[in-house]
XYZ file of C-alpha atoms in Angstrom:
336
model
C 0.000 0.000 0.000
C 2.849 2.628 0.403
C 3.955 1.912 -2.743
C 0.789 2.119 -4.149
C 0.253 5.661 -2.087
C 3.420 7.024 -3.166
C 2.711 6.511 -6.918
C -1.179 7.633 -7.251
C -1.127 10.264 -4.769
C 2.232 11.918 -5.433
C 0.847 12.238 -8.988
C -2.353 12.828 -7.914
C -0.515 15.640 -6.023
C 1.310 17.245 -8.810
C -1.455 17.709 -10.876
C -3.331 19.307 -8.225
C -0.417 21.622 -7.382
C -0.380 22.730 -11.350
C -4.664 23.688 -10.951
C -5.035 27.544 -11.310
C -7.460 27.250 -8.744
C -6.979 23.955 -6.262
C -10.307 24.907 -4.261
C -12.436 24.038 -7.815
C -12.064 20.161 -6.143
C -14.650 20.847 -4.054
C -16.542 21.133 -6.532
C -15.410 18.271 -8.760
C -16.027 16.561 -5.627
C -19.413 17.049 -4.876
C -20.989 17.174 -8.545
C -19.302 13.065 -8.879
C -20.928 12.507 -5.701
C -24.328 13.338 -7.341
C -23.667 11.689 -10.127
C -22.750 8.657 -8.345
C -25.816 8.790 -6.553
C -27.915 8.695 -9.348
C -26.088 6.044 -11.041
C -26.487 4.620 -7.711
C -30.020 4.876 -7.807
C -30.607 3.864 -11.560
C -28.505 0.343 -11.144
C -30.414 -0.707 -7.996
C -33.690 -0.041 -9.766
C -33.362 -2.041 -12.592
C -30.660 -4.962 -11.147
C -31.245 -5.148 -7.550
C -34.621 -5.621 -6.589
C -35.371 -5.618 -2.802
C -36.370 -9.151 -0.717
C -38.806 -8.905 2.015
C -36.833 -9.967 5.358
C -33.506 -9.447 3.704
C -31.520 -5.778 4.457
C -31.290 -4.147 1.048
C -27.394 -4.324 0.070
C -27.731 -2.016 -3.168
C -24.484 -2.227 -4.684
C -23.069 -4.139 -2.570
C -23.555 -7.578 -1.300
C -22.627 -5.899 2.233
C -25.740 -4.218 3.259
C -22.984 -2.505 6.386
C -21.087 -1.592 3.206
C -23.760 -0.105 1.275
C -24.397 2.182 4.132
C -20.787 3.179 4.490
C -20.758 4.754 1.068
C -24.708 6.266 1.238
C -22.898 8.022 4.213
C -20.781 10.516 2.878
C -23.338 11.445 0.235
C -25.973 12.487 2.528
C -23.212 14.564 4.081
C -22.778 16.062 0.979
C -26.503 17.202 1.077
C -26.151 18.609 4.067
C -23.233 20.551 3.564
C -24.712 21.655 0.026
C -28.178 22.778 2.251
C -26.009 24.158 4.905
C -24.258 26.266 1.910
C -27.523 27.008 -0.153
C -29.545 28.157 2.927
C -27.067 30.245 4.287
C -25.997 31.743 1.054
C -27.545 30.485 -2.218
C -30.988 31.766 -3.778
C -31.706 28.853 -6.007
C -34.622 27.167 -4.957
C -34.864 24.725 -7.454
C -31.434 23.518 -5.915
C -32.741 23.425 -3.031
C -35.532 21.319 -3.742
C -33.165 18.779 -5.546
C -30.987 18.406 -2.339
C -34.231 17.900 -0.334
C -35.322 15.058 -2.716
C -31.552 13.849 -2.381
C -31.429 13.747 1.128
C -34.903 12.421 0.834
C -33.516 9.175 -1.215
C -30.320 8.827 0.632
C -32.351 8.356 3.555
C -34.536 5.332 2.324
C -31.805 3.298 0.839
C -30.210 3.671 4.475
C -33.195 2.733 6.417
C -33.547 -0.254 4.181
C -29.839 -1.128 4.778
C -30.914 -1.375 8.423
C -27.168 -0.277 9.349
C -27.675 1.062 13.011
C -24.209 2.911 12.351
C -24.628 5.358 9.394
C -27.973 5.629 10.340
C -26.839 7.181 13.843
C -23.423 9.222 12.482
C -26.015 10.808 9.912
C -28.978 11.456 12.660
C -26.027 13.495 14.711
C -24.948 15.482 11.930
C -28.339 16.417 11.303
C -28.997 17.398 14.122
C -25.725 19.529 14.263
C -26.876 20.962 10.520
C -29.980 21.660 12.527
C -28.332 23.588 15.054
C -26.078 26.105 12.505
C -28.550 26.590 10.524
C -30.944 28.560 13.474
C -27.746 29.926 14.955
C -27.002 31.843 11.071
C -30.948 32.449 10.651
C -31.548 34.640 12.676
C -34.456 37.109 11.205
C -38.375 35.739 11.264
C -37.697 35.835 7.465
C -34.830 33.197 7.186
C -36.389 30.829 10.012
C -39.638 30.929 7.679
C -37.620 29.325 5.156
C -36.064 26.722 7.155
C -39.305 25.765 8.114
C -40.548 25.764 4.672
C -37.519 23.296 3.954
C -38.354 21.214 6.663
C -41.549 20.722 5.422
C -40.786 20.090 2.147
C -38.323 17.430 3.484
C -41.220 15.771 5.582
C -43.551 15.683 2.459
C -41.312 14.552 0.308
C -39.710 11.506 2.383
C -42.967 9.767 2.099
C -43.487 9.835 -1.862
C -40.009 9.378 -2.167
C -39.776 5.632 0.555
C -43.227 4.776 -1.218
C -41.861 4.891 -4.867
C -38.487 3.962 -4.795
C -39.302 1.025 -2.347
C -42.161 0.138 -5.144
C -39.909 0.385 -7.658
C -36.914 -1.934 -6.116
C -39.750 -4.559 -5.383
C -41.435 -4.128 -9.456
C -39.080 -2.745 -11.877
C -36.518 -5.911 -11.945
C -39.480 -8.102 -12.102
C -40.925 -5.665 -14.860
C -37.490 -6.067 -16.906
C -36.566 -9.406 -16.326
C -33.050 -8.513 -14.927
C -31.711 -9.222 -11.689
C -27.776 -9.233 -10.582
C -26.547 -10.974 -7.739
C -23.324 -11.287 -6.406
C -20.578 -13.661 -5.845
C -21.135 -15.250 -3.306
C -24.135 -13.813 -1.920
C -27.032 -15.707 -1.261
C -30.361 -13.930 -1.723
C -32.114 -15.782 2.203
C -34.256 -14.158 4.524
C -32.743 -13.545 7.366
C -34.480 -13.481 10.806
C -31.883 -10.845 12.283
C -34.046 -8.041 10.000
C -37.019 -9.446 11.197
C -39.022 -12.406 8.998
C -42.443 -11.257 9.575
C -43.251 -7.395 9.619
C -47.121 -7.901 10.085
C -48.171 -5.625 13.564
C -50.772 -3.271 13.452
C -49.427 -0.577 14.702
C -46.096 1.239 13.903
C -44.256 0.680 17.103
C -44.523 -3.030 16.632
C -42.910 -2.977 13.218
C -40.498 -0.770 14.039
C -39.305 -3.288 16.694
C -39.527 -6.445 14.122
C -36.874 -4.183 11.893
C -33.172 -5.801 12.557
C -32.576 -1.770 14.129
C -34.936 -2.219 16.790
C -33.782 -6.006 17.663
C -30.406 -4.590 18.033
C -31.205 -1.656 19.929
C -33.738 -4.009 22.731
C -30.574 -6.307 23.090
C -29.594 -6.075 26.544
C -26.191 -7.298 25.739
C -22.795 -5.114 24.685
C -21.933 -7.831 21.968
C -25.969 -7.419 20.703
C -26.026 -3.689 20.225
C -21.901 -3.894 18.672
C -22.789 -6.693 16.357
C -19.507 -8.532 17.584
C -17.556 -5.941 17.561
C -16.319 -5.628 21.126
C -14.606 -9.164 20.688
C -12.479 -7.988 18.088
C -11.178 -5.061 20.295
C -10.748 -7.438 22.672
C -8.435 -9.171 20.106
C -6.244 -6.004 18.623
C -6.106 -4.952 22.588
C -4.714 -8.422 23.910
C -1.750 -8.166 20.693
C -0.779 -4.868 20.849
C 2.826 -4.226 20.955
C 5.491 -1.244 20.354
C 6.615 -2.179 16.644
C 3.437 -3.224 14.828
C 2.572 -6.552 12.917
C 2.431 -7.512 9.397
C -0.403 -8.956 9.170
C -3.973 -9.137 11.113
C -4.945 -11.474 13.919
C -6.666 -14.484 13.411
C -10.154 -14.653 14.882
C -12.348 -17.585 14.291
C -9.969 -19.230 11.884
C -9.519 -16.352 9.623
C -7.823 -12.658 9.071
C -10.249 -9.926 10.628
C -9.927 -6.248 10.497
C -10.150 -4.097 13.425
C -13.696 -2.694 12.757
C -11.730 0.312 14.252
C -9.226 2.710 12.711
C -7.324 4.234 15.787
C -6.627 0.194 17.025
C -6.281 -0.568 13.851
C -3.212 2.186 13.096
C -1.915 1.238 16.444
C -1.725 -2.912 16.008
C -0.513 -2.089 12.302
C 2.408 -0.059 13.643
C 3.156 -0.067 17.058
C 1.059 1.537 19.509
C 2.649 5.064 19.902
C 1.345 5.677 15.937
C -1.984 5.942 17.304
C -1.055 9.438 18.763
C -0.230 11.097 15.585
C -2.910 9.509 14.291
C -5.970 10.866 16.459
C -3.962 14.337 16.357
C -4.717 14.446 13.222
C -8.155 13.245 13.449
C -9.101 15.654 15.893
C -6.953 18.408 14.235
C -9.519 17.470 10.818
C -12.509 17.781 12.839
C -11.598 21.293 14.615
C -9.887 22.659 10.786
C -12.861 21.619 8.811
C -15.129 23.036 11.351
C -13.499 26.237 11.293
C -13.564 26.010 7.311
C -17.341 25.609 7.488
C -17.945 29.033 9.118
C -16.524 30.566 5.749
C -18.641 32.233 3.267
C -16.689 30.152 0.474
C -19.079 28.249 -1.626
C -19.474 24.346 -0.139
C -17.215 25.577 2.701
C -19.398 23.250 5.301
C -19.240 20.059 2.996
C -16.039 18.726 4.010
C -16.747 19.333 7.546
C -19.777 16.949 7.375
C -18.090 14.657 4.992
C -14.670 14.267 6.873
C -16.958 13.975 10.586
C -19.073 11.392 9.089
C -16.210 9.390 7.614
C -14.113 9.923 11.047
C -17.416 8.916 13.123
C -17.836 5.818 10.674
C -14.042 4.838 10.934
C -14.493 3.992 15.131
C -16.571 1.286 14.151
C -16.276 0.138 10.598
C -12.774 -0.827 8.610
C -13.011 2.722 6.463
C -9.174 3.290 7.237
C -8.571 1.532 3.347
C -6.693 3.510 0.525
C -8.756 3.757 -2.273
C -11.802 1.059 -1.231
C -14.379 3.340 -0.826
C -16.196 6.808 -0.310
C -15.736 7.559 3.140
C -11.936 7.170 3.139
C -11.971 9.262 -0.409
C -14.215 11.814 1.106
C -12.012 12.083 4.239
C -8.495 12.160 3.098
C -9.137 14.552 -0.075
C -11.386 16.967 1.591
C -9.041 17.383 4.322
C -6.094 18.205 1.990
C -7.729 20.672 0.632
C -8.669 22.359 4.244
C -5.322 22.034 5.162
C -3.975 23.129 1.944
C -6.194 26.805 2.634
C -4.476 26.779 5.435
């Protein structure tokens, strides 16, 4: 992988150097991310259609992983509201990143991952929280509620046809895609029969509120806490080479700060959440700007740092989250 590093991204970094204007990026940034959401969108519609009692895995045949990269770009609606709301006047925009959010949003509550679906709840309610703190006047708070609204009336039509449209269009077409090695069972852990009466009881049928009503730590972590366990017990000063076996195989750390700190040696981990926390506080500060997108990388990089304590997101070049976090904090550092 350092060999790998060294050769994309100090080429990557050249080019970037020769840009008449680096901070354009952002930009490049955030229209692919809407881009790749609608291609996204488009595949699972007419090659993935959705099982009852299975968690929807999209493009994936991970539904954890399919929620991992849905994560950054509903941080990049948020930062792009944050931006328009506070700045921007076009309201046909605006609507667009409402129905984005909107869609984002139902392909994660069908993933049924209780992480992104948390990380994404606290930044919204952060995004909540700036947004009446920089509308102040009647005016502006008229048109956050007007937003809000829209958002509420909109997530309804939106779950109702693209959840009729994962379960009809592949059957319409005749096309459906499956994996290697992915087996398209019902599984009881998202809950086999969803037929209560009343909300509250299907809520708790869905795998979220199953995990959630656990009373155990492994229950609500999925597992996870044994393989911290694991990392803890082999820590050492140097690092290893390669990753502990668990269960007769190779697992990965499901955490990024005791995953840096197995990898090489535990005193790496303290450069490692300096710079974490140094992202969070740089990108935050970034955010208050009146530079156009200025609060998108401090969602995406929070999101993808937030993700990274419990999922393996600390991989060069395997997905969204580590792309969102790594290039949108070069480019806050390299304002700086």
């Amino acid at each position: 992988w350092g060999d790998v590093l060294l050769l994309v991204i100090g080429f990557y970094n050249f080019v970037w150097n020769q840009m008449r204007d680096p901070s354009e990026l952002l930009w490049d940034f955030v229209w692919a991310v809407h881009v790749f959401l609608g291609i996204i969108v488009l595949f699972c519609l007419l090659f993935r259609p959705e099982l009852e009692g299975v968690r929807y895995s999209g493009i994936s045949k991970n539904a954890s992983v399919f929620a991992l990269y849905l994560g950054p770009i509903a941080a990049v609606a948020l930062g792009c509201l944050d931006h328009e709301i506070r700045f921007g006047r076009r309201w046909k925009y605006l609507l667009g990143l409402v129905i984005e959010g909107c869609v984002v949003l139902t392909l994660l509550w069908k993933s049924q991952s209780a992480g992104p679906l948390l990380w994404i709840a606290g930044l919204s309610f952060i995004w909540i929280f700036r947004i009446f703190r920089y509308l102040r006047s009647l005016h502006k708070r008229r048109v956050l509620a007007a937003i809000m609204l829209a958002l509420v009336l909109c997530i309804v039509p939106v779950y109702g046809g693209i959840t009729w449209g994962l379960q009809n269009i592949p059957q319409m077409v005749g096309n459906e895609l499956i994996f290697k090695g992915e087996t398209p069972v019902a599984k009881t852990s998202y809950g086999m029969v969803v037929q209560a009466a009343d909300i509250g009881e299907r809520l708790k049928s869905t795998r979220l509120g199953q995990k959630f009503s656990s009373a155990s730590v492994s229950g609500i972590l999925s597992g996870r806490n044994y393989y911290y366990k694991t990392y803890l017990r082999n820590m050492n000063l140097v690092g290893h080479k390669d990753r502990p076996v668990m269960w007769g195989h190779r697992r990965q750390s499901h955490n990024a700060v005791l995953g840096i700190a197995y990898n090489y040696g535990v005193f790496a981990a303290v450069p490692y959440l300096i710079m974490l926390i140094a992202v969070v506080e740089r990108t935050f500060r970034y955010s208050r700007r009146k530079g156009q997108l200025a609060s998108v990388p401090f969602y995406v990089c929070t999101f993808a740092i937030l993700a990274s304590m419990a999922d393996n997101v600390e991989q060069p070049f395997v997905w969204l989250p580590w792309m969102g976090l790594y290039l949108l904090m070069g480019i806050v550092f390299k304002e700086e």
